[in-house]
mmCIF file of C-alpha atoms in Angstrom:
data_model
loop_
_atom_site.group_PDB
_atom_site.id
_atom_site.type_symbol
_atom_site.label_atom_id
_atom_site.label_comp_id
_atom_site.label_asym_id
_atom_site.label_seq_id
_atom_site.Cartn_x
_atom_site.Cartn_y
_atom_site.Cartn_z
ATOM 1 C CA UNK S 22 210.816 -82.650 -215.270
ATOM 2 C CA UNK S 23 207.983 -81.529 -212.751
ATOM 3 C CA UNK S 24 206.140 -84.062 -211.097
ATOM 4 C CA UNK S 25 202.520 -83.264 -210.799
ATOM 5 C CA UNK S 26 201.384 -83.544 -206.785
ATOM 6 C CA UNK S 27 197.863 -85.051 -206.469
ATOM 7 C CA UNK S 28 195.607 -82.767 -204.280
ATOM 8 C CA UNK S 29 193.813 -84.861 -201.522
ATOM 9 C CA UNK S 30 190.000 -84.514 -201.986
ATOM 10 C CA UNK S 31 187.707 -82.522 -199.545
ATOM 11 C CA UNK S 32 185.884 -84.094 -196.700
ATOM 12 C CA UNK S 33 183.376 -86.199 -197.944
ATOM 13 C CA UNK S 34 180.036 -86.720 -195.927
ATOM 14 C CA UNK S 35 177.699 -89.847 -195.986
ATOM 15 C CA UNK S 36 174.023 -90.280 -194.948
ATOM 16 C CA UNK S 37 175.657 -91.231 -191.691
ATOM 17 C CA UNK S 38 176.270 -87.717 -190.263
ATOM 18 C CA UNK S 39 172.537 -87.740 -190.167
ATOM 19 C CA UNK S 40 171.479 -88.280 -186.982
ATOM 20 C CA UNK S 41 168.644 -90.301 -185.139
ATOM 21 C CA UNK S 42 166.700 -87.375 -184.170
ATOM 22 C CA UNK S 43 166.411 -86.040 -188.456
ATOM 23 C CA UNK S 44 165.110 -89.627 -189.575
ATOM 24 C CA UNK S 45 162.734 -89.712 -187.294
ATOM 25 C CA UNK S 46 161.501 -86.341 -186.921
ATOM 26 C CA UNK S 47 161.137 -85.870 -190.490
ATOM 27 C CA UNK S 48 159.412 -88.857 -190.930
ATOM 28 C CA UNK S 49 156.488 -88.105 -188.595
ATOM 29 C CA UNK S 50 156.152 -85.021 -190.429
ATOM 30 C CA UNK S 51 155.817 -86.890 -193.262
ATOM 31 C CA UNK S 52 153.448 -88.969 -192.068
ATOM 32 C CA UNK S 53 151.288 -86.702 -190.919
ATOM 33 C CA UNK S 54 151.211 -84.448 -193.409
ATOM 34 C CA UNK S 55 150.259 -87.842 -196.071
ATOM 35 C CA UNK S 56 147.804 -88.752 -193.161
ATOM 36 C CA UNK S 57 145.668 -86.120 -193.155
ATOM 37 C CA UNK S 58 145.810 -85.276 -196.526
ATOM 38 C CA UNK S 59 144.904 -88.635 -197.786
ATOM 39 C CA UNK S 60 142.400 -90.074 -195.168
ATOM 40 C CA UNK S 61 139.192 -90.098 -198.247
ATOM 41 C CA UNK S 62 141.212 -92.281 -200.453
ATOM 42 C CA UNK S 63 141.796 -94.356 -197.752
ATOM 43 C CA UNK S 64 138.639 -94.504 -196.510
ATOM 44 C CA UNK S 65 136.715 -95.102 -199.787
ATOM 45 C CA UNK S 66 139.096 -97.746 -200.957
ATOM 46 C CA UNK S 67 138.320 -99.564 -197.892
ATOM 47 C CA UNK S 68 134.888 -99.597 -198.497
ATOM 48 C CA UNK S 69 135.423 -100.363 -202.108
ATOM 49 C CA UNK S 70 137.047 -104.279 -200.652
ATOM 50 C CA UNK S 71 135.247 -105.241 -197.876
ATOM 51 C CA UNK S 72 132.016 -107.180 -198.646
ATOM 52 C CA UNK S 73 129.203 -105.160 -200.127
ATOM 53 C CA UNK S 74 126.244 -107.617 -199.562
ATOM 54 C CA UNK S 75 125.459 -110.277 -196.822
ATOM 55 C CA UNK S 76 127.251 -114.102 -197.722
ATOM 56 C CA UNK S 77 123.632 -115.523 -198.180
ATOM 57 C CA UNK S 78 122.400 -112.970 -201.083
ATOM 58 C CA UNK S 79 126.090 -112.944 -202.484
ATOM 59 C CA UNK S 80 128.371 -109.883 -202.923
ATOM 60 C CA UNK S 81 127.191 -107.293 -205.386
ATOM 61 C CA UNK S 82 129.726 -104.449 -206.137
ATOM 62 C CA UNK S 83 129.122 -100.731 -205.968
ATOM 63 C CA UNK S 84 130.480 -97.939 -207.866
ATOM 64 C CA UNK S 85 132.843 -95.501 -206.655
ATOM 65 C CA UNK S 86 130.000 -93.017 -206.945
ATOM 66 C CA UNK S 87 127.783 -94.779 -204.994
ATOM 67 C CA UNK S 88 130.233 -95.247 -201.815
ATOM 68 C CA UNK S 89 130.848 -91.530 -202.052
ATOM 69 C CA UNK S 90 127.040 -90.930 -201.417
ATOM 70 C CA UNK S 91 126.852 -93.366 -199.215
ATOM 71 C CA UNK S 92 129.243 -91.478 -197.136
ATOM 72 C CA UNK S 93 127.982 -88.065 -197.391
ATOM 73 C CA UNK S 94 124.546 -89.041 -196.887
ATOM 74 C CA UNK S 95 125.469 -90.886 -193.487
ATOM 75 C CA UNK S 96 128.064 -88.759 -192.265
ATOM 76 C CA UNK S 97 128.489 -85.948 -194.158
ATOM 77 C CA UNK S 98 131.478 -84.437 -195.545
ATOM 78 C CA UNK S 99 133.292 -85.007 -192.177
ATOM 79 C CA UNK S 100 132.645 -88.525 -192.663
ATOM 80 C CA UNK S 101 135.145 -89.145 -195.232
ATOM 81 C CA UNK S 102 138.031 -87.907 -192.632
ATOM 82 C CA UNK S 103 136.477 -90.871 -190.572
ATOM 83 C CA UNK S 104 139.329 -93.272 -189.002
ATOM 84 C CA UNK S 105 141.364 -90.285 -189.492
ATOM 85 C CA UNK S 106 142.263 -91.036 -185.612
ATOM 86 C CA UNK S 107 143.860 -94.281 -185.891
ATOM 87 C CA UNK S 108 145.524 -93.220 -188.957
ATOM 88 C CA UNK S 109 147.236 -90.549 -187.195
ATOM 89 C CA UNK S 110 148.294 -92.745 -184.559
ATOM 90 C CA UNK S 111 149.292 -95.282 -186.925
ATOM 91 C CA UNK S 112 151.177 -93.068 -189.215
ATOM 92 C CA UNK S 113 152.963 -90.444 -187.435
ATOM 93 C CA UNK S 114 155.133 -93.154 -185.224
ATOM 94 C CA UNK S 115 155.229 -95.760 -188.195
ATOM 95 C CA UNK S 116 156.763 -93.879 -190.913
ATOM 96 C CA UNK S 117 158.990 -92.624 -187.989
ATOM 97 C CA UNK S 118 160.191 -95.694 -187.348
ATOM 98 C CA UNK S 119 160.460 -97.338 -190.927
ATOM 99 C CA UNK S 120 162.267 -93.953 -192.184
ATOM 100 C CA UNK S 121 164.487 -94.368 -188.726
ATOM 101 C CA UNK S 122 164.865 -98.273 -189.608
ATOM 102 C CA UNK S 123 165.247 -97.782 -192.987
ATOM 103 C CA UNK S 124 168.147 -95.520 -192.768
ATOM 104 C CA UNK S 125 169.943 -97.890 -190.231
ATOM 105 C CA UNK S 126 169.616 -101.125 -192.198
ATOM 106 C CA UNK S 127 171.113 -99.542 -195.141
ATOM 107 C CA UNK S 128 173.313 -98.556 -193.230
ATOM 108 C CA UNK S 129 173.771 -101.436 -191.839
ATOM 109 C CA UNK S 130 174.240 -102.887 -195.444
ATOM 110 C CA UNK S 131 176.563 -101.030 -197.461
ATOM 111 C CA UNK S 132 179.379 -102.297 -194.913
ATOM 112 C CA UNK S 133 178.629 -105.348 -196.789
ATOM 113 C CA UNK S 134 180.658 -105.108 -200.415
ATOM 114 C CA UNK S 135 177.890 -107.317 -202.224
ATOM 115 C CA UNK S 136 175.473 -104.498 -201.461
ATOM 116 C CA UNK S 137 177.713 -101.625 -201.870
ATOM 117 C CA UNK S 138 177.644 -98.990 -204.181
ATOM 118 C CA UNK S 139 181.481 -97.878 -205.437
ATOM 119 C CA UNK S 140 182.133 -94.834 -203.515
ATOM 120 C CA UNK S 141 181.816 -91.928 -207.121
ATOM 121 C CA UNK S 142 184.200 -89.554 -206.430
ATOM 122 C CA UNK S 143 184.033 -85.419 -205.215
ATOM 123 C CA UNK S 144 182.858 -83.799 -208.412
ATOM 124 C CA UNK S 145 185.704 -81.944 -210.339
ATOM 125 C CA UNK S 146 187.840 -85.002 -208.577
ATOM 126 C CA UNK S 147 190.267 -87.369 -210.736
ATOM 127 C CA UNK S 148 188.431 -90.656 -210.710
ATOM 128 C CA UNK S 149 192.086 -91.760 -208.940
ATOM 129 C CA UNK S 150 191.514 -89.317 -206.214
ATOM 130 C CA UNK S 151 188.961 -91.564 -204.528
ATOM 131 C CA UNK S 152 190.705 -94.561 -205.050
ATOM 132 C CA UNK S 153 194.368 -93.624 -203.812
ATOM 133 C CA UNK S 154 192.413 -93.163 -201.163
ATOM 134 C CA UNK S 155 193.128 -95.377 -197.957
ATOM 135 C CA UNK S 156 190.934 -97.515 -197.260
ATOM 136 C CA UNK S 157 190.709 -96.524 -193.519
ATOM 137 C CA UNK S 158 189.754 -92.820 -195.030
ATOM 138 C CA UNK S 159 187.203 -94.351 -196.957
ATOM 139 C CA UNK S 160 183.709 -93.539 -195.585
ATOM 140 C CA UNK S 161 181.146 -96.855 -195.426
ATOM 141 C CA UNK S 162 178.484 -95.157 -197.124
ATOM 142 C CA UNK S 163 178.636 -93.611 -200.709
ATOM 143 C CA UNK S 164 179.231 -89.923 -200.310
ATOM 144 C CA UNK S 165 177.292 -87.255 -200.998
ATOM 145 C CA UNK S 166 178.609 -83.818 -202.787
ATOM 146 C CA UNK S 167 176.318 -80.525 -201.729
ATOM 147 C CA UNK S 168 174.949 -80.928 -205.148
ATOM 148 C CA UNK S 169 173.766 -84.214 -204.508
ATOM 149 C CA UNK S 170 170.085 -84.868 -204.551
ATOM 150 C CA UNK S 171 169.853 -87.387 -201.628
ATOM 151 C CA UNK S 172 170.312 -87.495 -198.459
ATOM 152 C CA UNK S 173 169.906 -91.548 -198.695
ATOM 153 C CA UNK S 174 173.068 -93.907 -198.727
ATOM 154 C CA UNK S 175 173.303 -95.663 -201.995
ATOM 155 C CA UNK S 176 172.727 -99.081 -202.102
ATOM 156 C CA UNK S 177 172.182 -101.973 -204.814
ATOM 157 C CA UNK S 178 168.842 -103.391 -205.912
ATOM 158 C CA UNK S 179 169.243 -106.508 -203.685
ATOM 159 C CA UNK S 180 170.153 -104.176 -200.887
ATOM 160 C CA UNK S 181 167.399 -101.876 -201.103
ATOM 161 C CA UNK S 182 165.098 -104.707 -201.965
ATOM 162 C CA UNK S 183 166.131 -106.249 -198.706
ATOM 163 C CA UNK S 184 165.704 -103.112 -196.295
ATOM 164 C CA UNK S 185 162.655 -102.280 -197.625
ATOM 165 C CA UNK S 186 160.799 -105.240 -196.741
ATOM 166 C CA UNK S 187 162.371 -105.552 -193.808
ATOM 167 C CA UNK S 188 161.683 -102.132 -192.388
ATOM 168 C CA UNK S 189 158.172 -102.414 -193.231
ATOM 169 C CA UNK S 190 157.619 -105.612 -192.067
ATOM 170 C CA UNK S 191 158.570 -105.363 -188.684
ATOM 171 C CA UNK S 192 156.896 -101.617 -188.178
ATOM 172 C CA UNK S 193 153.973 -103.498 -189.516
ATOM 173 C CA UNK S 194 154.098 -105.990 -186.957
ATOM 174 C CA UNK S 195 154.081 -103.394 -184.055
ATOM 175 C CA UNK S 196 151.361 -101.008 -185.291
ATOM 176 C CA UNK S 197 149.017 -103.866 -186.562
ATOM 177 C CA UNK S 198 146.814 -103.576 -183.379
ATOM 178 C CA UNK S 199 146.075 -100.143 -184.967
ATOM 179 C CA UNK S 200 145.978 -101.043 -188.740
ATOM 180 C CA UNK S 201 143.326 -103.081 -187.535
ATOM 181 C CA UNK S 202 140.767 -100.566 -185.646
ATOM 182 C CA UNK S 203 141.898 -98.045 -188.773
ATOM 183 C CA UNK S 204 140.150 -100.591 -190.847
ATOM 184 C CA UNK S 205 137.288 -101.167 -188.532
ATOM 185 C CA UNK S 206 136.771 -97.246 -188.332
ATOM 186 C CA UNK S 207 136.708 -96.811 -192.551
ATOM 187 C CA UNK S 208 134.820 -99.639 -193.102
ATOM 188 C CA UNK S 209 131.631 -98.832 -191.561
ATOM 189 C CA UNK S 210 130.391 -101.689 -190.582
ATOM 190 C CA UNK S 211 131.455 -100.988 -186.820
ATOM 191 C CA UNK S 212 129.266 -97.625 -185.428
ATOM 192 C CA UNK S 213 129.780 -98.205 -182.405
ATOM 193 C CA UNK S 214 133.225 -97.595 -181.729
ATOM 194 C CA UNK S 215 133.393 -94.135 -180.519
ATOM 195 C CA UNK S 216 136.947 -93.696 -180.215
ATOM 196 C CA UNK S 217 140.771 -95.472 -180.654
ATOM 197 C CA UNK S 218 140.379 -96.467 -176.240
ATOM 198 C CA UNK S 219 136.749 -98.053 -176.620
ATOM 199 C CA UNK S 220 137.407 -99.642 -180.206
ATOM 200 C CA UNK S 221 140.305 -100.947 -178.392
ATOM 201 C CA UNK S 222 138.696 -102.598 -175.972
ATOM 202 C CA UNK S 223 136.061 -104.292 -177.823
ATOM 203 C CA UNK S 224 138.322 -105.880 -180.359
ATOM 204 C CA UNK S 225 139.658 -107.204 -177.137
ATOM 205 C CA UNK S 226 137.124 -108.499 -175.496
ATOM 206 C CA UNK S 227 135.310 -109.894 -179.016
ATOM 207 C CA UNK S 228 138.466 -111.233 -180.524
ATOM 208 C CA UNK S 229 141.414 -111.378 -177.550
ATOM 209 C CA UNK S 230 144.619 -110.887 -178.108
ATOM 210 C CA UNK S 231 144.772 -112.414 -182.020
ATOM 211 C CA UNK S 232 142.317 -109.930 -183.051
ATOM 212 C CA UNK S 233 145.111 -107.279 -182.766
ATOM 213 C CA UNK S 234 147.434 -109.250 -185.192
ATOM 214 C CA UNK S 235 144.114 -110.418 -187.903
ATOM 215 C CA UNK S 236 145.671 -109.814 -191.407
ATOM 216 C CA UNK S 237 149.094 -109.721 -190.297
ATOM 217 C CA UNK S 238 150.118 -112.219 -192.375
ATOM 218 C CA UNK S 239 148.618 -110.538 -195.096
ATOM 219 C CA UNK S 240 150.130 -107.087 -194.318
ATOM 220 C CA UNK S 241 153.393 -108.337 -194.610
ATOM 221 C CA UNK S 242 152.478 -110.551 -198.114
ATOM 222 C CA UNK S 243 152.155 -107.194 -198.707
ATOM 223 C CA UNK S 244 154.133 -104.896 -197.387
ATOM 224 C CA UNK S 245 156.929 -106.739 -197.796
ATOM 225 C CA UNK S 246 157.279 -106.981 -202.097
ATOM 226 C CA UNK S 247 155.758 -103.370 -201.708
ATOM 227 C CA UNK S 248 158.382 -101.865 -199.717
ATOM 228 C CA UNK S 249 161.197 -103.680 -201.243
ATOM 229 C CA UNK S 250 160.066 -102.832 -204.953
ATOM 230 C CA UNK S 251 158.834 -99.714 -204.193
ATOM 231 C CA UNK S 252 162.202 -98.645 -203.088
ATOM 232 C CA UNK S 253 164.316 -100.019 -205.510
ATOM 233 C CA UNK S 254 161.839 -97.720 -208.323
ATOM 234 C CA UNK S 255 162.308 -95.277 -206.151
ATOM 235 C CA UNK S 256 166.158 -95.154 -205.755
ATOM 236 C CA UNK S 257 166.072 -96.058 -209.936
ATOM 237 C CA UNK S 258 163.322 -92.885 -210.286
ATOM 238 C CA UNK S 259 165.944 -90.426 -208.563
ATOM 239 C CA UNK S 260 168.950 -91.798 -210.058
ATOM 240 C CA UNK S 261 167.635 -91.854 -213.849
ATOM 241 C CA UNK S 262 166.853 -88.063 -212.663
ATOM 242 C CA UNK S 263 169.855 -86.976 -211.350
ATOM 243 C CA UNK S 264 171.421 -87.658 -214.905
ATOM 244 C CA UNK S 265 168.908 -86.767 -216.933
ATOM 245 C CA UNK S 266 168.055 -83.343 -215.613
ATOM 246 C CA UNK S 267 170.564 -80.633 -215.524
ATOM 247 C CA UNK S 268 171.694 -78.018 -213.153
ATOM 248 C CA UNK S 269 170.615 -75.332 -215.033
ATOM 249 C CA UNK S 270 167.420 -76.172 -215.939
ATOM 250 C CA UNK S 271 166.648 -75.336 -211.847
ATOM 251 C CA UNK S 272 164.191 -78.031 -211.444
ATOM 252 C CA UNK S 273 163.845 -78.436 -207.802
ATOM 253 C CA UNK S 274 164.524 -81.750 -205.989
ATOM 254 C CA UNK S 275 161.656 -81.408 -204.730
ATOM 255 C CA UNK S 276 159.937 -82.235 -208.017
ATOM 256 C CA UNK S 277 162.295 -84.770 -208.464
ATOM 257 C CA UNK S 278 161.905 -87.028 -205.472
ATOM 258 C CA UNK S 279 157.541 -86.056 -206.081
ATOM 259 C CA UNK S 280 157.868 -88.379 -209.378
ATOM 260 C CA UNK S 281 160.024 -90.764 -208.546
ATOM 261 C CA UNK S 282 157.493 -91.720 -205.569
ATOM 262 C CA UNK S 283 154.323 -91.550 -207.252
ATOM 263 C CA UNK S 284 155.920 -93.224 -210.143
ATOM 264 C CA UNK S 285 157.412 -96.456 -207.583
ATOM 265 C CA UNK S 286 154.622 -95.754 -206.162
ATOM 266 C CA UNK S 287 151.936 -96.950 -209.382
ATOM 267 C CA UNK S 288 154.150 -99.772 -209.977
ATOM 268 C CA UNK S 289 154.432 -101.870 -206.733
ATOM 269 C CA UNK S 290 150.719 -100.990 -205.366
ATOM 270 C CA UNK S 291 149.622 -102.355 -208.183
ATOM 271 C CA UNK S 292 151.590 -105.545 -208.128
ATOM 272 C CA UNK S 293 150.976 -105.989 -204.361
ATOM 273 C CA UNK S 294 146.635 -105.146 -204.672
ATOM 274 C CA UNK S 295 145.900 -108.745 -204.607
ATOM 275 C CA UNK S 296 147.492 -108.874 -201.258
ATOM 276 C CA UNK S 297 145.734 -105.693 -199.688
ATOM 277 C CA UNK S 298 142.160 -106.872 -200.798
ATOM 278 C CA UNK S 299 142.921 -109.960 -198.731
ATOM 279 C CA UNK S 300 144.665 -108.344 -195.678
ATOM 280 C CA UNK S 301 141.714 -106.023 -195.567
ATOM 281 C CA UNK S 302 138.458 -108.654 -195.767
ATOM 282 C CA UNK S 303 140.440 -110.196 -193.148
ATOM 283 C CA UNK S 304 140.908 -107.155 -190.969
ATOM 284 C CA UNK S 305 137.233 -105.916 -191.254
ATOM 285 C CA UNK S 306 135.304 -109.431 -191.057
ATOM 286 C CA UNK S 307 137.318 -112.029 -189.545
ATOM 287 C CA UNK S 308 134.655 -114.397 -188.877
ATOM 288 C CA UNK S 309 134.014 -115.018 -192.597
ATOM 289 C CA UNK S 310 138.006 -114.417 -193.143
ATOM 290 C CA UNK S 311 139.016 -116.151 -191.071
ATOM 291 C CA UNK S 312 142.524 -117.524 -192.531
ATOM 292 C CA UNK S 313 144.198 -116.435 -196.055
ATOM 293 C CA UNK S 314 142.736 -119.745 -198.108
ATOM 294 C CA UNK S 315 139.360 -118.934 -197.074
ATOM 295 C CA UNK S 316 139.773 -115.015 -197.784
ATOM 296 C CA UNK S 317 140.947 -115.740 -200.836
ATOM 297 C CA UNK S 318 138.313 -118.579 -201.930
ATOM 298 C CA UNK S 319 135.394 -116.612 -200.730
ATOM 299 C CA UNK S 320 136.674 -113.306 -202.742
ATOM 300 C CA UNK S 321 137.175 -115.328 -205.884
ATOM 301 C CA UNK S 322 134.108 -116.488 -205.356
ATOM 302 C CA UNK S 323 132.455 -113.090 -205.413
ATOM 303 C CA UNK S 324 133.798 -111.331 -208.084
ATOM 304 C CA UNK S 325 136.453 -113.688 -209.579
ATOM 305 C CA UNK S 326 139.754 -112.073 -210.509
ATOM 306 C CA UNK S 327 138.398 -109.202 -210.735
ATOM 307 C CA UNK S 328 137.721 -109.319 -206.689
ATOM 308 C CA UNK S 329 141.275 -109.473 -206.223
ATOM 309 C CA UNK S 330 141.503 -105.488 -207.457
ATOM 310 C CA UNK S 331 138.795 -104.086 -205.315
ATOM 311 C CA UNK S 332 139.530 -100.452 -205.140
ATOM 312 C CA UNK S 333 142.433 -101.192 -206.776
ATOM 313 C CA UNK S 334 142.345 -97.731 -208.580
ATOM 314 C CA UNK S 335 141.936 -95.441 -205.363
ATOM 315 C CA UNK S 336 145.007 -97.236 -203.320
ATOM 316 C CA UNK S 337 147.184 -96.342 -206.452
ATOM 317 C CA UNK S 338 145.963 -92.751 -206.611
ATOM 318 C CA UNK S 339 146.443 -92.856 -202.606
ATOM 319 C CA UNK S 340 149.799 -94.234 -202.196
ATOM 320 C CA UNK S 341 151.155 -92.592 -205.240
ATOM 321 C CA UNK S 342 150.004 -89.295 -203.876
ATOM 322 C CA UNK S 343 150.951 -90.316 -200.698
ATOM 323 C CA UNK S 344 154.185 -91.834 -201.547
ATOM 324 C CA UNK S 345 155.158 -87.809 -203.594
ATOM 325 C CA UNK S 346 153.896 -86.638 -200.153
ATOM 326 C CA UNK S 347 155.722 -88.349 -197.787
ATOM 327 C CA UNK S 348 159.573 -88.871 -199.077
ATOM 328 C CA UNK S 349 159.137 -84.833 -200.873
ATOM 329 C CA UNK S 350 158.390 -83.898 -197.230
ATOM 330 C CA UNK S 351 161.198 -86.650 -195.504
ATOM 331 C CA UNK S 352 164.044 -86.571 -197.998
ATOM 332 C CA UNK S 353 163.326 -82.149 -198.020
ATOM 333 C CA UNK S 354 163.972 -81.792 -194.562
ATOM 334 C CA UNK S 355 166.816 -84.446 -194.591
ATOM 335 C CA UNK S 356 168.986 -82.317 -197.187
ATOM 336 C CA UNK S 357 167.969 -79.321 -195.365
ATOM 337 C CA UNK S 358 169.149 -80.362 -192.134
ATOM 338 C CA UNK S 359 172.371 -81.409 -193.786
ATOM 339 C CA UNK S 360 172.838 -78.744 -196.149
ATOM 340 C CA UNK S 361 172.220 -76.396 -192.290
ATOM 341 C CA UNK S 362 175.266 -78.821 -190.614
ATOM 342 C CA UNK S 363 177.662 -79.279 -193.095
#
């Protein structure tokens, strides 16, 4: 009677094999691509969210077509890209830092059993092949097979929620001064801003150091839940695509990432739209909106509940396109690095 001998499984690569430079370069490239491509949507969203008339006369809602006409009339077609410099200054290092910190946080959370996803065996291996491995040989992160549609570690929804919230809020705090300048450039109310440096000096002169962090609380209230929910929805979308899309169909991973990113952004953006409106009001017109409570009351007095969704259609469109571009570029480059070094 012969005894079957189980062959050892092939080496398992994890996302921890990817270098920090890979995450930073992939994140920076994705931030640059989305910033330049989608700046017009960001500018128009800011114009729609800011107060449309003086407080004494009451706010008067403007339509998107009127905003576009006004930008083209005042600044020409290039006016749609006003604020691109602070956007690039914020997005390129910001997205790079976000993706890197997100990878580091998620990598750490995989060491905590509550957040980790159980290891799955490589394709073609019996379930016991991985289960029988000694604990010392089991990688902390979930394995990535060559056929995997992702180069990121796998976490539970709770882990993704926490990782996204912490990563986005931390980077948001560091880059909040640039975010304030970006909102002011886009608003059209600060024509004296001729360069990023002169705008920075003007902001410091008028509002002091405190002015550099205007709206951060509202930004954090928007970004923390947005980033957490986005990551949960995005990973669920990729998992669903991985189960439904058959390899023989020939659908590229980039398409799966784009669709998952866009749908996740639509859901997360819609939920967090009110916080984005409050943040914009505080950063563009801090004098009349010095606190979240006052900003909320003024927005409600201007337009009621609908005011908390001003520009939401543009923000949803912008976020859907931005996420599709950013995550597709990011994961595409990571997959390239992974396969090149395999």
